[in-house]
mmCIF file of C-alpha atoms and ligand atoms in Angstrom:
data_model
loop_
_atom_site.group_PDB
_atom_site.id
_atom_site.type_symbol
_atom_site.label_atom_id
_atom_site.label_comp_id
_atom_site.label_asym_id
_atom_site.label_seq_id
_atom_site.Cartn_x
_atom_site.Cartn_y
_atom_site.Cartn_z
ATOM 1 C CA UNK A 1 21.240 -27.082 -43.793
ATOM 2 C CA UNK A 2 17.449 -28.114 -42.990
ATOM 3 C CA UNK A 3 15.518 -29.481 -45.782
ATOM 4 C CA UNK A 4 13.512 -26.220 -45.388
ATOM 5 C CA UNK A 5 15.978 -23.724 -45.852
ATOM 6 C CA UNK A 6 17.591 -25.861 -48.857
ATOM 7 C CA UNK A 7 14.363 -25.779 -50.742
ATOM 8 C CA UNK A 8 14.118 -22.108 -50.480
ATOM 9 C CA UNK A 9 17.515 -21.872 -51.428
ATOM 10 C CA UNK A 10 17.287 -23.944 -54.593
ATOM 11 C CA UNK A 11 13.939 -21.799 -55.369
ATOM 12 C CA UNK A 12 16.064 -18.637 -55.164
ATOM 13 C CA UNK A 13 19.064 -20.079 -57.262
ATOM 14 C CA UNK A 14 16.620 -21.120 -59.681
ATOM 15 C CA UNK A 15 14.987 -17.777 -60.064
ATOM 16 C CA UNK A 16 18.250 -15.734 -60.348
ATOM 17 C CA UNK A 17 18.976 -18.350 -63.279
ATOM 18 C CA UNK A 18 15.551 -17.301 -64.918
ATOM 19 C CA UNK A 19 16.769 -13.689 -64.581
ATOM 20 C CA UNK A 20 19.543 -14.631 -66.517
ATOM 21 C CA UNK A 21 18.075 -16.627 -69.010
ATOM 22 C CA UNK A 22 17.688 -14.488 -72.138
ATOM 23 C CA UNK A 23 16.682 -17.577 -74.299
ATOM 24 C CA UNK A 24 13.219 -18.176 -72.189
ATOM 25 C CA UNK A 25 12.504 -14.798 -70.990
ATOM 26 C CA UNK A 26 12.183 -13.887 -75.221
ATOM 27 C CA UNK A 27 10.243 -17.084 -75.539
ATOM 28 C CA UNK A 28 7.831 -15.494 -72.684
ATOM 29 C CA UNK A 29 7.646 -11.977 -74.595
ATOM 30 C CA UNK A 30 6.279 -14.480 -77.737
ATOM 31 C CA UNK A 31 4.186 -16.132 -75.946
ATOM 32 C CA UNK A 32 2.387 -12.905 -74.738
ATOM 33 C CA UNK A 33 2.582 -11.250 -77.624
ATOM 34 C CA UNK A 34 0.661 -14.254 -79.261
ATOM 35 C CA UNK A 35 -1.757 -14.700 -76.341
ATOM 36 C CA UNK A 36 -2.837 -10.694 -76.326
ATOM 37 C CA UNK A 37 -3.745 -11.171 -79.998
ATOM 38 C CA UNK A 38 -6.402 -13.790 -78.710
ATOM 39 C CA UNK A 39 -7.469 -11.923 -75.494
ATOM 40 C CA UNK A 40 -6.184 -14.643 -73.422
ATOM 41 C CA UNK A 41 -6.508 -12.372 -70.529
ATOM 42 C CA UNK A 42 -9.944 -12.180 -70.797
ATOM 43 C CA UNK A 43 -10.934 -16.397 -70.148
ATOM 44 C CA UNK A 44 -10.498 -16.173 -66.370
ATOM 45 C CA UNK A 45 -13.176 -15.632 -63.448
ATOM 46 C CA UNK A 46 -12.495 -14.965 -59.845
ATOM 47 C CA UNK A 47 -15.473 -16.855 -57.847
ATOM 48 C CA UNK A 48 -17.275 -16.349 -60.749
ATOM 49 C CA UNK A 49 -16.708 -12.842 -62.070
ATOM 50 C CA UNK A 50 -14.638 -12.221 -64.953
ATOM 51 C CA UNK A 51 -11.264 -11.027 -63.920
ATOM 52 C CA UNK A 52 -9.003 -9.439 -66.979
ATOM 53 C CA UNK A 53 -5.413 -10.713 -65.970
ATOM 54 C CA UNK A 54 -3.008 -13.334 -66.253
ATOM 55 C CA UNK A 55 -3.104 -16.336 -64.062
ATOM 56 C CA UNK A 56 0.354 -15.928 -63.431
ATOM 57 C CA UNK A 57 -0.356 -12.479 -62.146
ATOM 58 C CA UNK A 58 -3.348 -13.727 -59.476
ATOM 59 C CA UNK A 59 -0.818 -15.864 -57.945
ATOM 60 C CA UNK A 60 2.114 -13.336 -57.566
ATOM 61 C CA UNK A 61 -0.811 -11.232 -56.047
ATOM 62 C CA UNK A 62 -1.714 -14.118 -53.686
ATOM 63 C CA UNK A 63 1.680 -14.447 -52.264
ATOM 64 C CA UNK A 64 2.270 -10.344 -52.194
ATOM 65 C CA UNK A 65 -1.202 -10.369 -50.061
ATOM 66 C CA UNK A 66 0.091 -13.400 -47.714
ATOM 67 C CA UNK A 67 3.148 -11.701 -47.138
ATOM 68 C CA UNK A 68 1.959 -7.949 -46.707
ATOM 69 C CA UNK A 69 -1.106 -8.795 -44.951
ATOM 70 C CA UNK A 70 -2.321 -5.765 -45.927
ATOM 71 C CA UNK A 71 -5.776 -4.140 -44.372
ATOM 72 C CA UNK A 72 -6.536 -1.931 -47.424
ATOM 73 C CA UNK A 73 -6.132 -2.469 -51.157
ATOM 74 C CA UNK A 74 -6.275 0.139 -53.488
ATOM 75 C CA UNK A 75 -7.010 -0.571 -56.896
ATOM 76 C CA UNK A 76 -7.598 1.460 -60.219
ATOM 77 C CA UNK A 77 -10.064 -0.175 -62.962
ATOM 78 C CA UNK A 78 -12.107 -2.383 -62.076
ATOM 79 C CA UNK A 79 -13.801 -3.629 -65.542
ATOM 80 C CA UNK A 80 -15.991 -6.529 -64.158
ATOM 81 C CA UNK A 81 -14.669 -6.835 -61.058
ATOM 82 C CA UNK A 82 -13.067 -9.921 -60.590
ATOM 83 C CA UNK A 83 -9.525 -8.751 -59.233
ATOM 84 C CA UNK A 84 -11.728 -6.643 -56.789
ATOM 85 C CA UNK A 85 -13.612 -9.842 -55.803
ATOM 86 C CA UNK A 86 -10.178 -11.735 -55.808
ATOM 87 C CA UNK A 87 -8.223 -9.521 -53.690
ATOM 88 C CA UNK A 88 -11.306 -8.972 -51.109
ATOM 89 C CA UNK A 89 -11.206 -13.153 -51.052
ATOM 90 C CA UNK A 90 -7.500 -12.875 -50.074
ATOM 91 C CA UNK A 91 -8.536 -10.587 -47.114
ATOM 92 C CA UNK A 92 -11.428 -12.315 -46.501
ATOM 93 C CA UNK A 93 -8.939 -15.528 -45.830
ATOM 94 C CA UNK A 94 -6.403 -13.424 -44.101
ATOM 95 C CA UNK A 95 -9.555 -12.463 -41.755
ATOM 96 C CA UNK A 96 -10.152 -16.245 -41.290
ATOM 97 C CA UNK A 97 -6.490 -17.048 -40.732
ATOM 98 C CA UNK A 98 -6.412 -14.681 -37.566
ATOM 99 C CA UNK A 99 -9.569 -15.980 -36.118
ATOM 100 C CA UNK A 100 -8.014 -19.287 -36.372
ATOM 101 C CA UNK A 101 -5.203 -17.944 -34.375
ATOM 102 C CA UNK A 102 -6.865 -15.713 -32.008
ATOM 103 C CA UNK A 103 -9.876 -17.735 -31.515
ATOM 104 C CA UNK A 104 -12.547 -15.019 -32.082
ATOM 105 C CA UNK A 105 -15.699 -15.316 -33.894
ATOM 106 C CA UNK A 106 -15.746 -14.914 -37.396
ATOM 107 C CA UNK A 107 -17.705 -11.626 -38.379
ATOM 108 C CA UNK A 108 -17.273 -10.719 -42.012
ATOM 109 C CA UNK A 109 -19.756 -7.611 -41.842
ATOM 110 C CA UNK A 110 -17.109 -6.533 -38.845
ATOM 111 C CA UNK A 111 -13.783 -6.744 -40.880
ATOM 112 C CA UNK A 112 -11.831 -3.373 -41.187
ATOM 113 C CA UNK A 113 -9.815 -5.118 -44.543
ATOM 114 C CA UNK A 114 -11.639 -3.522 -47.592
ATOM 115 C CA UNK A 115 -10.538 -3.456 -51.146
ATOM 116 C CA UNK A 116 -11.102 0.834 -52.516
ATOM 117 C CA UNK A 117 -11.812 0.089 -56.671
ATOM 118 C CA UNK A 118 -11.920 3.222 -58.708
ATOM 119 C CA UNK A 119 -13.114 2.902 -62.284
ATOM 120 C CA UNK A 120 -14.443 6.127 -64.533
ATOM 121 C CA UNK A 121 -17.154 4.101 -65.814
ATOM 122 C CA UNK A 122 -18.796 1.522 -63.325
ATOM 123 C CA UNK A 123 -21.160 -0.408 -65.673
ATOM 124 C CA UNK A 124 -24.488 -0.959 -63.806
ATOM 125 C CA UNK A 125 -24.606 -4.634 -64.850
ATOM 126 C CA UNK A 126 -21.022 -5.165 -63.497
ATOM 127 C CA UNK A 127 -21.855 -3.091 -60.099
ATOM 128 C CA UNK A 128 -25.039 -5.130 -59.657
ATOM 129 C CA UNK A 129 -23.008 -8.209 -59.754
ATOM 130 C CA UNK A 130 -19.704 -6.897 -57.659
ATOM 131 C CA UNK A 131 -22.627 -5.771 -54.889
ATOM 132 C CA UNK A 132 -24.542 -8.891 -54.627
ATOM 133 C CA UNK A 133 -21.388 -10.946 -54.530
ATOM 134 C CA UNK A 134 -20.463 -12.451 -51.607
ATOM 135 C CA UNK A 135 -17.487 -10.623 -51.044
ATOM 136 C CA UNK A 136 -19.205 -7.537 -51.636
ATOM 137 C CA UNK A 137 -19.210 -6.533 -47.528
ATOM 138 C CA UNK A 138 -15.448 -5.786 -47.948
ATOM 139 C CA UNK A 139 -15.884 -3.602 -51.122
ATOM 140 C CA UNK A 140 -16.248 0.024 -51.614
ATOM 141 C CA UNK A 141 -16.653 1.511 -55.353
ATOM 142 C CA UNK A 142 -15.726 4.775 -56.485
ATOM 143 C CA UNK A 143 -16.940 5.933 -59.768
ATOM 144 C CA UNK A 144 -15.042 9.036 -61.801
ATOM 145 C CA UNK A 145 -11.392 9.614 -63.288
ATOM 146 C CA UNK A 146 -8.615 8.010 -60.848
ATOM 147 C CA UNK A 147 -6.497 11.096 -61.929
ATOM 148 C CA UNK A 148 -9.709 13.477 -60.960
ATOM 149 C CA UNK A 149 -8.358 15.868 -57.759
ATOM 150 C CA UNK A 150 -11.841 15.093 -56.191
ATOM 151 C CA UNK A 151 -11.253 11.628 -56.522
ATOM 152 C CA UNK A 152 -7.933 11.376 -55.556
ATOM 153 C CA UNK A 153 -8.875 13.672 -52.644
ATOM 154 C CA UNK A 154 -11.988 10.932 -51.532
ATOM 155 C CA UNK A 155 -9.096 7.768 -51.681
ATOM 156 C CA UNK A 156 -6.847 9.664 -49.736
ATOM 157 C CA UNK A 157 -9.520 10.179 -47.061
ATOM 158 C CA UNK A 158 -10.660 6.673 -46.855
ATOM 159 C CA UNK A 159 -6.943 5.409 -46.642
ATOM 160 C CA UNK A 160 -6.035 7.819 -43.710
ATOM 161 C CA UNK A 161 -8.680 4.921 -41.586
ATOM 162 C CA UNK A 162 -5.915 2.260 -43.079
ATOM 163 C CA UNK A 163 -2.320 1.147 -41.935
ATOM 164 C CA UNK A 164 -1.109 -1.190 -44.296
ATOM 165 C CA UNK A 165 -2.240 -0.363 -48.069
ATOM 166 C CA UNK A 166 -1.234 -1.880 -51.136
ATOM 167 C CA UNK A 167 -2.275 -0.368 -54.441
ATOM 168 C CA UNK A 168 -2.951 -1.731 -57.799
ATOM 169 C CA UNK A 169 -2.654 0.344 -61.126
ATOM 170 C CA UNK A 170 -4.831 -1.015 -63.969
ATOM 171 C CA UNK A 171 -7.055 1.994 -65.877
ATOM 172 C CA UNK A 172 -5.824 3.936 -68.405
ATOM 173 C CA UNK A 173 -2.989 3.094 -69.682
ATOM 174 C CA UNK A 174 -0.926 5.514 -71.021
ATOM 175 C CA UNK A 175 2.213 7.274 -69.895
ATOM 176 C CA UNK A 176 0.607 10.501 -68.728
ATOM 177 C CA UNK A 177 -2.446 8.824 -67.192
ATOM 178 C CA UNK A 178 -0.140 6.187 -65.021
ATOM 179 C CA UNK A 179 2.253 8.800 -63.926
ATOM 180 C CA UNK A 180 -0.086 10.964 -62.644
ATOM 181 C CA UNK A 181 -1.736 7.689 -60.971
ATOM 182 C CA UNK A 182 1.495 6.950 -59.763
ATOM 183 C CA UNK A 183 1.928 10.938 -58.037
ATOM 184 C CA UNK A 184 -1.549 10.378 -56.648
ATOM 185 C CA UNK A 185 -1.201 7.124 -54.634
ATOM 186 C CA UNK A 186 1.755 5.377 -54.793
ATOM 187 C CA UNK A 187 2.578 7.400 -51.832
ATOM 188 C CA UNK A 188 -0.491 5.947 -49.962
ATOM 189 C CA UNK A 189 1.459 2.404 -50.590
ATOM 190 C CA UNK A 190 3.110 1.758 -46.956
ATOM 191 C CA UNK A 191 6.858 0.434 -46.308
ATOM 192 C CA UNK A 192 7.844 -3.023 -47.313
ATOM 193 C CA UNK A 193 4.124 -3.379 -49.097
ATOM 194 C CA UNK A 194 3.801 -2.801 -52.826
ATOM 195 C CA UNK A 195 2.479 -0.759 -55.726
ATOM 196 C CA UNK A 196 1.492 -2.992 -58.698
ATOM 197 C CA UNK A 197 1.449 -1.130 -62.045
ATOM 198 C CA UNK A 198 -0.292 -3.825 -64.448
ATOM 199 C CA UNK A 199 0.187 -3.761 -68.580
ATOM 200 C CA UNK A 200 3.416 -2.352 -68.095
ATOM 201 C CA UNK A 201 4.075 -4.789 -71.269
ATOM 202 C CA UNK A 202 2.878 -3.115 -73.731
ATOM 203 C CA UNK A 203 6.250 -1.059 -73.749
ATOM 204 C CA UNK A 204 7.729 -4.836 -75.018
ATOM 205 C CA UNK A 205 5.279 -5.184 -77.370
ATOM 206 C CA UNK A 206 4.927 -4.600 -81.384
ATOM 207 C CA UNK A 207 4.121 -0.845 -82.204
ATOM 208 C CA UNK A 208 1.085 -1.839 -84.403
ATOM 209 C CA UNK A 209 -0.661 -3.644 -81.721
ATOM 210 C CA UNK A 210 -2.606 -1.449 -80.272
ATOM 211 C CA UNK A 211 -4.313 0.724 -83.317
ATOM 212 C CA UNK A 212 -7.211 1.406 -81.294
ATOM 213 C CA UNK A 213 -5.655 2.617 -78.401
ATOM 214 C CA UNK A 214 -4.335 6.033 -77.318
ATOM 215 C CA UNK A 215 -1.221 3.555 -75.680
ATOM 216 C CA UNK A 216 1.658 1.612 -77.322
ATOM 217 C CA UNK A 217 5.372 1.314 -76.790
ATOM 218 C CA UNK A 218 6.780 4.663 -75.774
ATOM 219 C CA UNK A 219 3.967 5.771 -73.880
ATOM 220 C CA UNK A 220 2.995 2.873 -71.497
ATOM 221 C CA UNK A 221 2.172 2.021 -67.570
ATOM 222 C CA UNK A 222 6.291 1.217 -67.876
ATOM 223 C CA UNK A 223 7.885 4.738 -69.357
ATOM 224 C CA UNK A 224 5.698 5.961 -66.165
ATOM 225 C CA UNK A 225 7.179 3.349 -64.164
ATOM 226 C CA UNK A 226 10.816 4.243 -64.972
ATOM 227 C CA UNK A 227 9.983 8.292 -65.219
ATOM 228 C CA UNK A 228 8.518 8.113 -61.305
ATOM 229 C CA UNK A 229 10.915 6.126 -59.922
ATOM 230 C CA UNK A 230 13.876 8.869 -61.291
ATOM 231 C CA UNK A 231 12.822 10.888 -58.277
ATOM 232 C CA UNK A 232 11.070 8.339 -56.066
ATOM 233 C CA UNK A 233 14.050 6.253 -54.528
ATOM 234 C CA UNK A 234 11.713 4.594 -52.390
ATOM 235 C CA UNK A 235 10.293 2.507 -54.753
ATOM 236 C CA UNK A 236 12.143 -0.558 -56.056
ATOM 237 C CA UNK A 237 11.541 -2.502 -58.849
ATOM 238 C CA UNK A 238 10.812 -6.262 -57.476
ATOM 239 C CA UNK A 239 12.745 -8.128 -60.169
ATOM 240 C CA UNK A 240 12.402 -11.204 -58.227
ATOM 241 C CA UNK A 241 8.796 -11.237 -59.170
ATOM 242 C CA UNK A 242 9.026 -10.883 -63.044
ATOM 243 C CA UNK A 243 11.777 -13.527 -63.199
ATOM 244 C CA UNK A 244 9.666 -16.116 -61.473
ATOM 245 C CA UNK A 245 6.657 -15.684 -63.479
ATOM 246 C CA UNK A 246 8.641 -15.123 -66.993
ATOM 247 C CA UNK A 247 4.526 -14.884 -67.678
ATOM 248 C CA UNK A 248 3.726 -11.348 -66.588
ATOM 249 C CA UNK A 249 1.995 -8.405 -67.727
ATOM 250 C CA UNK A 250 3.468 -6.367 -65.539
ATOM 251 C CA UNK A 251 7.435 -6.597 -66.047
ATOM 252 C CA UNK A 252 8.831 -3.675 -64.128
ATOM 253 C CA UNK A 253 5.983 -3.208 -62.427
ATOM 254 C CA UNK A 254 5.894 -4.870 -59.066
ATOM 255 C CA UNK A 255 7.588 -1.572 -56.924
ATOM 256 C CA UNK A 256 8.313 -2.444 -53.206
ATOM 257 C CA UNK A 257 8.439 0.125 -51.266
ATOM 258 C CA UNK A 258 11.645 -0.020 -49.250
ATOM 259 C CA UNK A 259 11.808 3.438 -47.166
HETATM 260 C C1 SAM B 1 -8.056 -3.494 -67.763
HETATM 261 S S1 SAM B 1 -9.587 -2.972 -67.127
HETATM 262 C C2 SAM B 1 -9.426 -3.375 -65.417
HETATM 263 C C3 SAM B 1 -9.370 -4.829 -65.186
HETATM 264 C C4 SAM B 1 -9.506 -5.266 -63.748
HETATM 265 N N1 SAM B 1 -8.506 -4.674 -62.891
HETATM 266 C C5 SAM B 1 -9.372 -6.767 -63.683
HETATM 267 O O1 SAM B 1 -8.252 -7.250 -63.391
HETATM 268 O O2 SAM B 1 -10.343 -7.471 -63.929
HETATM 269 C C6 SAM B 1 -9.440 -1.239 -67.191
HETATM 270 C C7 SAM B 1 -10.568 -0.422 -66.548
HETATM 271 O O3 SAM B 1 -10.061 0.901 -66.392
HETATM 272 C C8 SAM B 1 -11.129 1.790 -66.491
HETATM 273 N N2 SAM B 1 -10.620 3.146 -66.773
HETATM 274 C C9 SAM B 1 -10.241 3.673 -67.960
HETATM 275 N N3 SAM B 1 -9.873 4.951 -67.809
HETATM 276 C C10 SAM B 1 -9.989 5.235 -66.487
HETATM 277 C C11 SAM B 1 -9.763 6.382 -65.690
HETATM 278 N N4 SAM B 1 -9.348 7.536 -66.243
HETATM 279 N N5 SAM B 1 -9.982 6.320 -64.362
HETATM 280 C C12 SAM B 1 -10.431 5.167 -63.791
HETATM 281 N N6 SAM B 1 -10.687 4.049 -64.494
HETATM 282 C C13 SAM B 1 -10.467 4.078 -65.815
HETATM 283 C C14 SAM B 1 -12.000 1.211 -67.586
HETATM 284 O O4 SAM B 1 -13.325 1.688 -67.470
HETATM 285 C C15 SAM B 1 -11.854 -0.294 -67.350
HETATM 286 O O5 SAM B 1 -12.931 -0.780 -66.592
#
C-alpha cells in the first residue's frame, strides 16, 4: 500500500477506535461541561470578530467546506458574526484556489459564493462591523425570526440562484424552534453536502445548567435532530465527525445528506 493510502487508513482505524472509546468520549462530555460553565466558547475571533464556537468545531467546518465546495452557506444566528466572517473566508479561499487553477483574475466583488446569515436581532454595532469587514462583499444579512414564513420564504428565494448549499443551525435553541428550522431548510441542503445543527449538547448536559434558558436536556437542537430524521431518511448522522473531534458541541449534529 502507498504511504498515502496507509496514513489515511491508520487515521480511519484510529477514529473508529475513538468511537469506541467510552473512557475518553465521557472525559470529553467533562471537559465541556466544565468549559460551558466558563464560556469557553466565547474567547475565539475569526479575523478579528468574535466567533461563539469551539475550535474544534471551525476546523470540522474547514474540512466540510474543502470537501463540499459549496457556493452558498446558509446559516442561522449570527451573534457577532465571526462564523459568518469565517465561513465567507473559506469561500473566499475556495475562490482563490480556482483562480489558481483556472488562471483567471481574481475578482472578489464578482464571486457568486455568499454566506445567507439570519439572526432575529442584528445588533447595529455587530452589523457595522460584519459590513465593513473585509469579507463583507460575500455576505448578505437577514434580520427577523429564522422560523418566520416571510423569512423562510426570502432564504428560499435567494438559494434557488445557488447549487451547492450547506446550512448551519445555531439560533434558538430549543426543540420546537430547531425542528421547525430543520422543516424550513434542511431541505435547501444539497446531496452529499451537510446540515450542521450546533449545541446539540446541551441534551448531554446537567439539567440545572441552563436556568436562564427556555432549553435544557429534553428539549434541545438534538431531540429535533433525532425527531426530523424519523421521517427524513435522507439525512445521516456523520458519526465520523463527532468521534474525531471527541470536542464538539454538536454531537449528532453533523447530517450528510445522502439522497
Ligand atoms: C449562539 S449565537 C450565534 C453564534 C454564531 N453562529 C457564531 O458562531 O458566532 C445565537 C444567535 O441566535 C439568534 N437568535 C435567537 N433566536 C433567534 C430566532 N428566532 N431567529 C433567528 N436568530 C435567533 C440570537 O440573536 C443570537 O445572535
Amino acid at each position: 500500500m502507498n504511504p498515502i493510502e496507509q496514513f489515511k487508513q491508520d487515521v480511519e482505524q484510529s477514529i473508529d477506535a475513538l468511537g469506541e472509546d467510552m473512557d475518553l468520549q465521557a472525559f470529553s462530555r467533562i471537559w465541556l461541561r466544565q468549559i460551558a460553565l466558563r464560556k469557553y466558547s466565547h474567547n475565539f475571533r475569526w479575523m478579528g470578530r468574535p466567533i461563539i464556537q469551539v475550535p474544534q468545531d471551525m476546523v470540522a467546518m474547514q474540512e466540510l467546506i474543502w470537501e463540499i465546495k459549496p457556493d452558498l452557506i446558509i446559516e442561522t444566528g449570527i451573534a457577532h458574526g465571526g462564523s459568518l466572517i469565517m465561513n465567507a473566508s473559506m469561500l473566499a479561499f475556495l475562490d482563490m484556489c480556482d483562480a489558481i487553477e483556472s488562471g483567471a483574475t481574481l475578482n472578489p466583488r464578482e464571486s457568486k459564493r455568499k454566506v445567507l446569515g439570519i439572526d432575529i436581532d442584528i445588533r447595529a454595532y455587530n452589523r457595522e462591523a460584519i459590513e465593513a469587514h473585509p469579507m463583507a462583499s460575500r455576505i448578505q444579512m437577514i434580520q427577523g425570526s429564522s422560523i418566520a414564513p416571510e423569512i423562510v420564504e426570502q432564504v428560499q428565494q435567494v438559494a434557488k440562484g445557488y447549487e451547492c448549499i450547506l446550512v448551519c443551525l445555531d439560533s434558538n435553541h430549543t426543540h420546537a424552534h430547531v425542528l421547525a428550522e430543520l422543516q424550513a431548510y434542511a431541505s435547501l441542503t444539497s446531496v452529499r453536502s451537510y446540515c450542521v445543527v450546533f449545541d446539540t449538547i446541551i441534551e448531554d448536559m446537567p439539567a440545572d445548567m441552563f436556568p436562564d434558558r427556555p432549553w435544557g436536556p429534553g428539549d434541545s437542537p438534538k431531540t429535533a435532530v433525532w425527531e426530523y430524521l424519523k421521517s427524513h431518511p435522507e439525512f445521516e448522522i456523520d458519526q465520523g465527525i463527532q468521534h474525531k473531534l471527541l470536542i464538539t458541541v454538536a454531537p449528532d449534529g453533523y447530517l450528510k445528506r445522502v439522497s
